XYZ file of C-alpha atoms in Angstrom:
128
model
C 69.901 -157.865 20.011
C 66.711 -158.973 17.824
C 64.533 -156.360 17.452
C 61.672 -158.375 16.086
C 59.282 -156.397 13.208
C 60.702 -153.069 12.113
C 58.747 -150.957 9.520
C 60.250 -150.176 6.529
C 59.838 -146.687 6.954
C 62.301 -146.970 9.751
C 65.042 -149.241 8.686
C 67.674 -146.374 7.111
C 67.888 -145.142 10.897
C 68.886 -148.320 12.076
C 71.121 -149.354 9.064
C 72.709 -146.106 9.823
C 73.357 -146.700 13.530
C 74.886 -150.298 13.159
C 78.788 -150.862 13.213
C 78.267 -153.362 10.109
C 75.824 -154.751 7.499
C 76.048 -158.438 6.882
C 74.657 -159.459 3.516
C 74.700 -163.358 3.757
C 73.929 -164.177 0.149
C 73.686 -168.032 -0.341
C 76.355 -169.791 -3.239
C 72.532 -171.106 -4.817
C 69.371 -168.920 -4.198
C 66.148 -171.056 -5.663
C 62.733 -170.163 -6.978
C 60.026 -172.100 -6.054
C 59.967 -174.215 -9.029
C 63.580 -174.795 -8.345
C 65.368 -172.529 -11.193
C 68.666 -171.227 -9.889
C 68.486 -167.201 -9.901
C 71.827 -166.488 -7.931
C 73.286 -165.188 -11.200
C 70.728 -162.768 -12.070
C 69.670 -161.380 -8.935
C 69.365 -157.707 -8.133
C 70.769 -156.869 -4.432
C 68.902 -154.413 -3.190
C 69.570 -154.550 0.353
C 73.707 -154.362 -1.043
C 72.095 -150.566 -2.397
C 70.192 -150.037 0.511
C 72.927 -150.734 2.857
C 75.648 -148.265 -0.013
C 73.687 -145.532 1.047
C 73.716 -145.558 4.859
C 77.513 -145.377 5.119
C 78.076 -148.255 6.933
C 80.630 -151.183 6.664
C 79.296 -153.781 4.551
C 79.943 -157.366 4.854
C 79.044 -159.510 2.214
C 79.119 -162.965 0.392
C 81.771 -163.095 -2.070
C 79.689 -163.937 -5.488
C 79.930 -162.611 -8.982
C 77.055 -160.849 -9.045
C 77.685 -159.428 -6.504
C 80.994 -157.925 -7.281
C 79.246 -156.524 -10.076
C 78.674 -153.298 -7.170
C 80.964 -154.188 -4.289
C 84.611 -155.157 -3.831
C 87.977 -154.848 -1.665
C 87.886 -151.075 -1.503
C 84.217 -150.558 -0.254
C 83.162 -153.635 1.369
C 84.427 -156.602 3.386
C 84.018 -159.619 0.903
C 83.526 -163.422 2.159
C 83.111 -167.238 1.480
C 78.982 -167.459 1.247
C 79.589 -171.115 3.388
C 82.687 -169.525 5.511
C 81.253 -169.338 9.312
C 85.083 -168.447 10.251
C 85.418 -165.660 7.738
C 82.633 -163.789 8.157
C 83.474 -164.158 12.176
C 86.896 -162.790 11.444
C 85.259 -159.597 9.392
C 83.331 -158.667 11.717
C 85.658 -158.563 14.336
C 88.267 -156.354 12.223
C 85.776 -153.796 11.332
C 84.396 -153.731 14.530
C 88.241 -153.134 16.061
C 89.384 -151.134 12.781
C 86.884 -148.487 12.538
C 88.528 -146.524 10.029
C 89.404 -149.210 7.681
C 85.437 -149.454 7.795
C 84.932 -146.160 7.620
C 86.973 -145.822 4.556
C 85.232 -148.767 2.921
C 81.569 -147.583 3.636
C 82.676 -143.501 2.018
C 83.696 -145.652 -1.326
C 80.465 -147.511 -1.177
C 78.920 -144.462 -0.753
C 80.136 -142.363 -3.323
C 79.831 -145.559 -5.861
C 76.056 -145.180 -5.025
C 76.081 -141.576 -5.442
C 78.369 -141.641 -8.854
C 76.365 -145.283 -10.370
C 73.076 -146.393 -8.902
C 70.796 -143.818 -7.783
C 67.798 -142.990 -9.971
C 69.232 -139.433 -10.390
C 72.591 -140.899 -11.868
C 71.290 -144.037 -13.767
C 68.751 -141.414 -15.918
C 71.295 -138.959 -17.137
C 74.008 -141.863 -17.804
C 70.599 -142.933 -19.800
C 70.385 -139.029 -21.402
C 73.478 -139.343 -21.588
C 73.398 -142.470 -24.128
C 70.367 -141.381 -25.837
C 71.786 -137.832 -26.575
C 74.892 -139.355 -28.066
């Protein structure tokens, strides 16, 4: 289905009511001048898509892995058509192994990147 436009004020909903997330990250993402920023990008939709609870798909790149891996998402080949074909059909027929992945995302958002636990690990530093 394409859904067209959808405001961000209602994209958790539908995050939330899809089997899986794709995140399709590219093996180079560009600027407009041309400078390579795949290694220092910041994947917010990958924290976005922790917190709904849903099976997350996702290119396999180091940064990346720096929040996701084998026990809380499904991790492919950026350029692999086939694999991320093949992911999406196991989660989609193995529910529970999805289910399982997206309540470790979860609680890795919970325990590492929301505001509420990023501050006192920053308390937390400061106080020691």
């Amino acid at each position: 289905h394409c859904l067209g436009y959808i405001s961000p004020s209602e994209t958790a909903q539908f995050r939330s009511d899809m089997a899986v997330l794709l995140a399709p990250y590219q093996l180079k993402t560009k600027t407009i001048g041309g400078t390579d920023t795949t290694a220092y990008m910041s994947p917010i939709k990958i924290f976005e898509y922790m917190s709904s609870k849903t099976p997350i798909i996702s290119s396999d790149l180091s940064v990346i892995r720096e929040v996701l891996n084998e026990r809380n998402s499904y991790l492919v080949k950026a350029n692999d058509v086939s694999a991320w074909k093949d992911a999406i059909q196991y989660l989609i027929h193995n529910p529970k192994d999805g289910q399982s992945l997206s309540n470790s995302a979860f609680n890795y958002f919970v325990e590492h990147l929301t505001w509420e636990s990023r501050a006192q690990k920053i308390k937390s530093f400061i106080e020691s």
